[in-house]
Coordinates of C-alpha atoms in Angstrom, one line a residue:
X1 CA 0.0 0.0 0.0
X2 CA 1.7 3.2 -1.2
X3 CA 2.3 5.7 1.5
X4 CA 1.6 3.3 4.3
X5 CA 3.4 4.3 7.5
X6 CA 4.3 0.7 8.3
X7 CA 6.4 0.7 5.1
X8 CA 8.7 3.4 6.6
X9 CA 9.4 1.1 9.6
X10 CA 10.0 -1.8 7.1
X11 CA 12.6 0.4 5.4
X12 CA 14.3 1.0 8.8
X13 CA 14.4 -2.8 9.3
X14 CA 16.1 -3.3 6.0
X15 CA 18.7 -0.7 7.0
X16 CA 19.3 -1.9 10.6
X17 CA 18.0 -5.5 10.8
X18 CA 20.2 -6.5 13.7
X19 CA 19.8 -3.3 15.8
X20 CA 17.6 -3.7 18.9
X21 CA 14.1 -2.2 18.2
X22 CA 12.4 -3.2 21.4
X23 CA 13.6 -4.2 24.8
X24 CA 11.5 -5.1 27.8
X25 CA 11.9 -7.0 31.1
X26 CA 13.3 -10.3 30.1
X27 CA 13.5 -9.9 26.4
X28 CA 14.5 -8.0 23.3
X29 CA 13.6 -7.9 19.5
X30 CA 15.7 -6.6 16.6
X31 CA 14.3 -4.5 13.8
X32 CA 14.4 -7.6 11.5
X33 CA 12.4 -9.6 14.1
X34 CA 9.9 -6.8 14.6
X35 CA 9.3 -6.5 10.9
X36 CA 8.8 -10.2 10.5
X37 CA 6.4 -10.4 13.4
X38 CA 4.4 -7.4 12.0
X39 CA 4.3 -9.1 8.6
X40 CA 2.9 -12.3 10.1
X41 CA 0.3 -10.4 12.0
X42 CA -0.7 -8.5 8.8
X43 CA -1.1 -11.8 7.0
X44 CA -3.4 -13.1 9.7
X45 CA -5.5 -10.0 9.5
X46 CA -5.8 -10.3 5.7
X47 CA -6.7 -14.0 6.0
X48 CA -9.8 -12.9 8.0
X49 CA -10.8 -10.9 4.9
X50 CA -10.0 -7.6 6.5
X51 CA -8.2 -4.6 4.9
X52 CA -8.6 -1.0 4.0
X53 CA -11.5 0.7 5.9
X54 CA -11.9 -2.0 8.5
X55 CA -11.0 -1.0 12.0
X56 CA -8.7 -2.8 14.5
X57 CA -8.9 -2.1 18.2
X58 CA -5.9 -2.9 20.4
X59 CA -6.3 -3.1 24.1
X60 CA -2.8 -4.1 25.4
X61 CA -0.3 -2.7 27.9
X62 CA 3.2 -1.5 26.9
X63 CA 4.4 -4.8 25.6
X64 CA 6.0 -6.0 22.3
X65 CA 2.7 -7.5 21.1
X66 CA 1.2 -3.9 21.0
X67 CA 3.9 -2.7 18.7
X68 CA 3.5 -5.8 16.5
X69 CA -0.2 -5.3 16.3
X70 CA 0.0 -1.6 15.5
X71 CA 2.5 -2.0 12.7
X72 CA 0.9 -5.2 11.4
X73 CA -2.5 -3.7 11.5
X74 CA -1.2 -0.7 9.5
X75 CA 0.6 -2.9 7.1
X76 CA -2.7 -4.9 6.4
X77 CA -4.4 -1.6 5.5
X78 CA -6.7 -1.5 8.5
X79 CA -7.3 1.5 10.7
X80 CA -5.7 0.9 14.0
X81 CA -7.2 2.2 17.3
X82 CA -5.1 1.6 20.4
X83 CA -7.4 1.7 23.5
X84 CA -6.3 2.3 27.1
X85 CA -6.4 -1.1 28.9
X86 CA -7.3 0.8 32.1
X87 CA -10.6 1.9 30.8
X88 CA -13.6 0.8 32.9
X89 CA -16.0 -1.6 31.2
X90 CA -18.6 1.0 30.5
X91 CA -16.0 3.4 29.0
X92 CA -14.6 0.7 26.8
X93 CA -18.0 -0.4 25.6
X94 CA -18.9 3.1 24.7
X95 CA -15.8 3.5 22.6
X96 CA -16.1 0.1 20.9
X97 CA -19.7 1.0 20.0
X98 CA -18.5 4.2 18.4
X99 CA -15.5 2.5 16.7
X100 CA -17.3 -0.7 15.4
X101 CA -14.0 -2.6 15.0
X102 CA -13.9 -5.8 13.0
X103 CA -11.1 -7.2 15.2
X104 CA -10.1 -6.7 18.8
X105 CA -6.7 -7.6 20.1
X106 CA -6.8 -7.8 23.9
X107 CA -5.4 -9.8 26.9
X108 CA -7.0 -13.0 28.0
X109 CA -7.5 -14.0 31.6
X110 CA -3.8 -15.2 31.7
X111 CA -2.6 -11.9 30.4
X112 CA -1.7 -13.2 27.0
X113 CA -2.8 -11.4 23.8
X114 CA -5.7 -12.9 21.9
X115 CA -7.5 -11.8 18.7
X116 CA -11.2 -11.6 18.8
X117 CA -13.3 -11.0 15.6
X118 CA -16.5 -9.0 16.4
X119 CA -18.4 -9.8 13.2
X120 CA -18.7 -6.0 12.4
X121 CA -18.6 -5.7 8.6
X122 CA -18.7 -1.9 8.4
X123 CA -16.0 -0.2 6.4
X124 CA -15.1 3.5 6.7
X125 CA -12.7 5.7 4.8
X126 CA -9.2 4.2 4.9
X127 CA -7.0 5.8 7.5
X128 CA -4.0 5.0 9.7
X129 CA -5.3 5.6 13.2
X130 CA -8.3 6.5 15.4
X131 CA -7.1 7.9 18.6
X132 CA -9.6 8.7 21.3
X133 CA -9.4 12.0 23.2
X134 CA -8.9 11.8 26.9
X135 CA -12.4 12.9 27.8
X136 CA -11.0 15.5 30.2
X137 CA -13.8 17.9 29.3
X138 CA -16.5 15.6 28.1
X139 CA -17.2 12.4 26.2
X140 CA -14.1 11.0 24.3
X141 CA -14.1 11.5 20.5
X142 CA -12.2 9.4 17.9
X143 CA -9.7 11.5 16.0
X144 CA -9.0 10.0 12.6
X145 CA -5.4 10.4 11.3
X146 CA -4.0 9.6 7.9
X147 CA -0.7 7.8 7.1
X148 CA 0.6 11.1 5.8
X149 CA -0.2 12.9 9.1
X150 CA 1.5 10.1 11.0
X151 CA 4.6 10.3 8.9
X152 CA 4.9 14.1 9.2
X153 CA 4.4 14.2 12.9
X154 CA 6.9 11.5 13.7
X155 CA 9.5 12.6 11.2
X156 CA 9.2 16.1 12.9
X157 CA 9.5 14.6 16.4
X158 CA 12.5 12.3 15.6
X159 CA 14.3 15.0 13.6
X160 CA 14.1 18.7 14.4
X161 CA 12.4 18.4 17.7
X162 CA 14.3 15.8 19.6
X163 CA 17.2 15.0 17.2
X164 CA 17.3 11.3 17.9
X165 CA 20.7 9.7 17.5
X166 CA 21.5 6.2 16.3
X167 CA 22.6 5.0 19.8
X168 CA 19.6 6.5 21.6
X169 CA 17.4 4.4 23.9
X170 CA 13.9 5.9 24.5
X171 CA 11.9 4.9 27.5
X172 CA 8.3 4.0 26.8
X173 CA 6.6 4.2 30.2
X174 CA 3.8 6.5 28.9
X175 CA 0.6 4.6 27.9
X176 CA 1.1 3.7 24.2
X177 CA -2.7 3.9 23.7
X178 CA -2.5 7.7 23.8
X179 CA -1.1 10.1 21.3
X180 CA 2.0 11.3 23.2
X181 CA 3.1 7.8 24.2
X182 CA 2.2 6.2 20.8
X183 CA 4.1 8.8 18.8
X184 CA 6.7 10.2 21.1
X185 CA 7.7 6.9 22.8
X186 CA 7.1 4.3 20.1
X187 CA 6.5 5.3 16.5
X188 CA 9.0 8.2 16.2
X189 CA 11.8 6.2 17.8
X190 CA 11.1 3.3 15.5
X191 CA 11.1 5.6 12.5
X192 CA 14.5 6.9 13.6
X193 CA 15.8 3.3 14.0
X194 CA 16.6 3.6 17.7
X195 CA 15.8 1.4 20.6
X196 CA 12.6 1.6 22.6
X197 CA 12.7 0.3 26.2
X198 CA 9.2 -0.8 27.1
X199 CA 7.8 -0.5 30.6
X200 CA 4.4 -1.8 31.2
X201 CA 3.5 0.5 34.1
X202 CA 5.1 3.6 35.5
X203 CA 6.3 2.8 39.0
X204 CA 8.8 5.5 40.1
X205 CA 11.5 3.4 41.8
X206 CA 11.3 0.7 39.1
X207 CA 11.6 3.3 36.3
X208 CA 14.6 4.9 38.1
X209 CA 16.3 1.5 38.1
X210 CA 15.6 1.0 34.4
X211 CA 16.9 4.5 33.5
X212 CA 20.2 3.7 35.2
X213 CA 20.6 0.0 34.3
X214 CA 19.4 0.0 30.7
X215 CA 21.2 3.1 29.3
X216 CA 18.1 5.2 28.6
X217 CA 19.0 8.5 26.9
X218 CA 15.6 10.1 26.2
X219 CA 12.7 10.1 28.7
X220 CA 9.2 11.2 27.3
X221 CA 6.8 11.8 30.2
X222 CA 4.0 13.8 31.6
X223 CA 4.7 16.3 34.4
X224 CA 3.4 13.9 37.0
X225 CA 6.0 11.3 36.1
X226 CA 8.9 13.8 36.4
X227 CA 7.5 15.0 39.7
X228 CA 7.2 11.4 41.1
X229 CA 10.8 10.7 40.2
X230 CA 11.9 13.8 42.0
X231 CA 10.1 12.6 45.1
X232 CA 12.6 9.7 45.3
X233 CA 15.2 11.0 47.8
X234 CA 18.2 9.3 46.1
X235 CA 17.2 10.0 42.5
X236 CA 19.8 12.0 40.6
X237 CA 19.0 11.0 37.0
X238 CA 20.9 8.4 35.0
X239 CA 24.4 8.1 33.5
X240 CA 23.3 8.2 29.8
X241 CA 20.1 10.3 30.1
X242 CA 20.4 13.4 27.9
X243 CA 16.8 14.7 27.5
X244 CA 13.5 14.7 29.2
X245 CA 10.5 15.5 27.1
X246 CA 7.2 16.6 28.5
X247 CA 3.8 16.5 26.9
X248 CA 0.0 15.6 27.2
X249 CA -0.4 18.1 30.0
X250 CA 1.5 21.4 30.9
X251 CA 4.9 21.0 32.6
X252 CA 5.3 23.9 35.1
X253 CA 8.4 25.9 34.7
X254 CA 9.2 25.3 38.4
X255 CA 9.2 21.6 37.8
X256 CA 11.4 21.8 34.8
X257 CA 13.9 23.9 36.7
X258 CA 13.8 21.5 39.7
X259 CA 14.4 18.5 37.4
X260 CA 17.3 20.2 35.7
X261 CA 18.9 21.2 39.1
X262 CA 18.7 17.6 40.4
X263 CA 19.6 15.7 37.2
X264 CA 21.5 18.1 35.0
X265 CA 19.1 17.2 32.2
X266 CA 16.7 19.6 30.4
X267 CA 13.0 18.9 29.9
X268 CA 12.0 19.8 26.4
X269 CA 8.5 21.3 26.7
X270 CA 5.9 21.5 24.0
X271 CA 2.2 21.6 23.1
X272 CA -0.1 19.3 21.2
X273 CA -3.3 17.2 21.4
X274 CA -4.8 14.0 20.2
X275 CA -5.9 15.8 17.0
X276 CA -2.5 17.0 16.1
X277 CA 0.8 15.7 17.5
X278 CA 3.3 18.3 18.9
X279 CA 2.9 21.2 16.5
X280 CA 4.6 23.6 18.9
X281 CA 7.7 22.7 20.8
X282 CA 11.1 23.8 22.0
X283 CA 13.8 22.0 20.1
X284 CA 16.4 19.9 21.8
X285 CA 19.0 22.2 20.2
X286 CA 17.5 25.4 21.6
X287 CA 19.8 27.3 24.0
X288 CA 17.1 28.9 26.1
X289 CA 13.5 28.5 27.4
X290 CA 10.9 31.0 28.3
X291 CA 9.1 30.2 31.6
X292 CA 5.7 31.0 30.3
X293 CA 6.0 29.7 26.7
X294 CA 5.5 26.2 25.3
X295 CA 7.8 26.7 22.3
X296 CA 7.2 27.8 18.7
X297 CA 5.9 26.1 15.6
X298 CA 8.0 23.2 14.4
X299 CA 9.1 23.3 10.7
X300 CA 6.1 22.9 8.4
X301 CA 3.5 24.2 10.9
X302 CA 1.7 27.5 10.6
X303 CA -0.1 29.3 13.4
X304 CA -2.5 32.3 13.9
X305 CA -3.7 34.0 17.1
X306 CA -7.1 35.6 16.4
X307 CA -9.9 37.5 18.2
X308 CA -13.5 36.4 18.4
X309 CA -14.1 37.7 14.9
X310 CA -11.2 35.7 13.4
X311 CA -8.9 38.7 12.9
X312 CA -5.2 38.3 13.8
X313 CA -4.2 40.0 17.0
X314 CA -0.8 41.7 17.6
X315 CA 2.1 40.1 19.5
X316 CA 1.5 40.3 23.2
X317 CA -2.3 40.3 22.9
X318 CA -4.5 37.3 23.8
X319 CA -6.5 35.3 21.2
X320 CA -7.5 31.9 20.1
X321 CA -4.7 29.7 18.8
X322 CA -5.3 28.3 15.3
X323 CA -2.9 25.7 13.8
X324 CA -2.4 24.4 10.2
X325 CA -0.2 21.4 9.9
X326 CA 0.1 18.3 7.7
X327 CA -0.2 16.3 11.0
X328 CA -3.8 17.4 11.8
X329 CA -6.5 14.9 12.0
X330 CA -9.0 14.3 9.1
X331 CA -11.9 14.7 11.5
X332 CA -13.8 13.0 14.4
X333 CA -15.1 9.6 13.6
X334 CA -18.8 9.7 12.7
X335 CA -19.1 13.3 14.0
X336 CA -19.4 15.9 11.2
X337 CA -20.7 18.6 13.5
X338 CA -17.8 18.3 16.0
X339 CA -15.4 18.2 13.1
X340 CA -16.8 21.3 11.5
X341 CA -16.6 23.1 14.8
X342 CA -12.8 22.8 15.0
X343 CA -11.6 22.4 11.4
X344 CA -12.1 25.0 8.6
X345 CA -9.9 25.5 5.6
X346 CA -7.2 23.3 7.0
X347 CA -7.0 25.4 10.2
X348 CA -7.6 23.6 13.5
X349 CA -9.2 25.7 16.2
X350 CA -7.5 24.6 19.4
X351 CA -9.9 26.3 21.8
X352 CA -6.8 27.5 23.7
X353 CA -6.1 31.2 24.3
X354 CA -2.6 32.1 23.4
X355 CA -0.2 35.0 23.3
X356 CA 2.7 35.4 20.8
X357 CA 6.0 36.9 21.8
X358 CA 7.7 39.2 19.2
X359 CA 10.2 36.4 18.3
X360 CA 7.4 33.9 17.7
X361 CA 7.2 31.8 20.9
X362 CA 3.8 30.9 22.1
X363 CA 2.3 31.2 25.7
X364 CA -0.9 29.4 26.5
X365 CA -2.9 31.6 28.8
X366 CA -6.1 29.6 29.2
X367 CA -8.9 27.6 27.5
X368 CA -11.4 29.6 25.5
X369 CA -14.0 26.8 26.1
X370 CA -13.2 26.8 29.8
X371 CA -13.5 30.5 30.3
X372 CA -15.5 31.3 33.4
X373 CA -17.9 34.2 33.0
X374 CA -18.3 35.6 36.5
X375 CA -20.6 38.6 36.7
X376 CA -19.6 39.6 33.2
X377 CA -15.9 39.3 33.9
X378 CA -13.8 36.6 32.2
X379 CA -11.7 34.3 34.4
X380 CA -9.3 31.8 33.0
X381 CA -8.7 28.7 35.1
X382 CA -5.0 28.4 34.2
X383 CA -4.2 31.8 35.9
X384 CA -6.0 30.8 39.1
X385 CA -4.4 27.4 39.1
X386 CA -0.9 28.9 38.8
X387 CA -1.5 31.0 41.9
X388 CA -2.8 28.0 43.9
X389 CA 0.2 25.9 42.8
X390 CA 2.5 28.6 44.1
X391 CA 1.3 27.9 47.6
X392 CA 3.8 25.6 49.4
X393 CA 1.0 23.2 50.6
X394 CA -0.6 22.7 47.2
X395 CA 0.5 19.8 45.0
X396 CA -2.3 19.8 42.5
X397 CA -5.0 22.3 41.6
X398 CA -7.9 22.5 39.2
X399 CA -10.3 25.4 38.7
X400 CA -13.8 25.2 37.1
X401 CA -16.9 27.3 36.7
X402 CA -20.0 26.3 38.6
X403 CA -23.5 27.7 38.2
X404 CA -24.4 30.7 40.3
X405 CA -27.9 32.2 40.4
X406 CA -26.6 35.8 40.7
X407 CA -23.3 35.9 38.9
X408 CA -24.0 33.3 36.2
X409 CA -20.9 31.3 37.2
X410 CA -18.7 31.2 40.3
X411 CA -15.0 30.3 40.5
X412 CA -14.5 26.9 42.2
X413 CA -11.2 25.3 43.0
X414 CA -10.2 21.7 43.8
X415 CA -6.8 21.0 45.4
X416 CA -4.7 18.1 46.7
X417 CA -2.2 19.0 49.4
X418 CA 1.3 18.0 50.3
X419 CA 1.0 19.5 53.8
X420 CA -1.7 21.1 56.0
X421 CA -3.7 24.1 54.8
X422 CA -7.3 25.0 55.2
X423 CA -9.7 26.1 52.4
X424 CA -10.0 29.5 54.1
X425 CA -6.2 29.9 54.1
X426 CA -6.1 29.1 50.4
X427 CA -8.9 31.5 49.6
X428 CA -7.0 34.2 51.5
X429 CA -3.8 33.4 49.5
X430 CA -5.6 33.8 46.2
X431 CA -7.4 37.0 47.3
X432 CA -4.1 38.6 48.0
X433 CA -2.7 37.8 44.6
X434 CA -5.7 38.0 42.2
X435 CA -8.3 40.6 41.3
X436 CA -11.6 40.4 43.3
X437 CA -13.5 38.8 40.4
X438 CA -10.9 36.1 39.9
X439 CA -10.1 34.5 43.2
X440 CA -12.1 31.3 44.1
X441 CA -14.8 31.5 46.7
X442 CA -15.0 27.8 47.0
X443 CA -12.0 25.5 47.5
X444 CA -12.4 21.8 48.0
X445 CA -9.6 19.6 49.3
X446 CA -9.3 16.1 47.7
X447 CA -6.8 13.3 48.3
X448 CA -5.9 13.5 44.6
X449 CA -7.4 15.0 41.5
X450 CA -9.0 12.7 38.9
X451 CA -6.7 12.3 36.0
X452 CA -6.6 10.5 32.7
X453 CA -3.8 8.0 31.9
X454 CA -1.8 10.8 30.3
X455 CA -2.0 13.0 33.4
X456 CA -4.8 15.5 32.3
X457 CA -7.1 16.5 35.0
X458 CA -10.6 15.2 34.3
X459 CA -12.5 18.5 35.0
X460 CA -15.8 17.0 33.8
X461 CA -15.7 14.9 37.0
X462 CA -15.3 17.9 39.2
X463 CA -18.1 20.0 37.9

């Protein structure tokens, strides 16, 4: 199939057949072995009469069988949909009903992969992937991505963004069912011909041991992962580690600085979503970072920052961030209305409010769709969350709008604490640092905030 992403990995296997592609606890697989296993999987899929337009769901943890199924499913021409194995039964059933896969690859009761044909005969437009959004602000949607989008995104990541080297070892401790893990920790490293060290589950002390023992050089992770590693009193990094890379959720500047101070290693920050992988980023080669910025457009990506009427705003002014990139999704599966709401003329409306610096870096200042309208004033949760996280007792914070009969909406905050503080004390802290219309009147203390597998706070569960 011309232009199939799996063909790019097959080309790598021909170039580096004996180089380790995957390593995991107790095993390893060369590029030649991975290509052969993917070829066998694709043959089994075709033997079932499946091909272009059929959908293949994969519900596996970070193990070699997942990589084989993804590459083999792509090679067979099917549209591959990796699903989080930690989904609850109801969540999984909802997604499978939306996806209508012809084949499901999942673990049996003994934890071994098995292939289960569903009998679904429906075919859609051929595509590479369907990746489901985290559902952090509502019901998950399936973002449909082409082979061309997949190739552009991963060439960009492996090349100008991270600059992967032939001897790199990339840790895959992120869930590979999500965009950041699948692309940044698996597909891009394989495209570059480097080694992926698979870890089924992120456990801080075990990951610290793998980093040191197995020569990991690049660590993609969410902010929570970097934070948990820093909580290990003896953790100082790893001998070969040269880069951390954050994604999926914002990485606070303070965390990036603390990580660098402890390990001597930079965290490359960036911005992206399920719908378009990493269009904005710092580059590994960049000499400096700006505390409030997530990076700038990677090569081949265009951006605009616009007002509510769609007119470009000047540098330093706030507006909605629009992005045009070859890596953008084709649309949401079976949802023309949602697609039309975010895609027009090749431009993707992120729903994020941004501000451009004069030299082209981008600061994300809030979510347009999360804007709280309190008594006619606009309050952006990110600003309030930043103030709360500056309090020494607060480890996590999320701010949402809740209905109010008088004001329309009221500002409400939810926090998790690392040490003692009362809601009244936190309200006073915010009142001293924010305008009267911005500070939260209601603060609820929780043991921990609900998060998706990629670390995003599930604000829909807090409202």
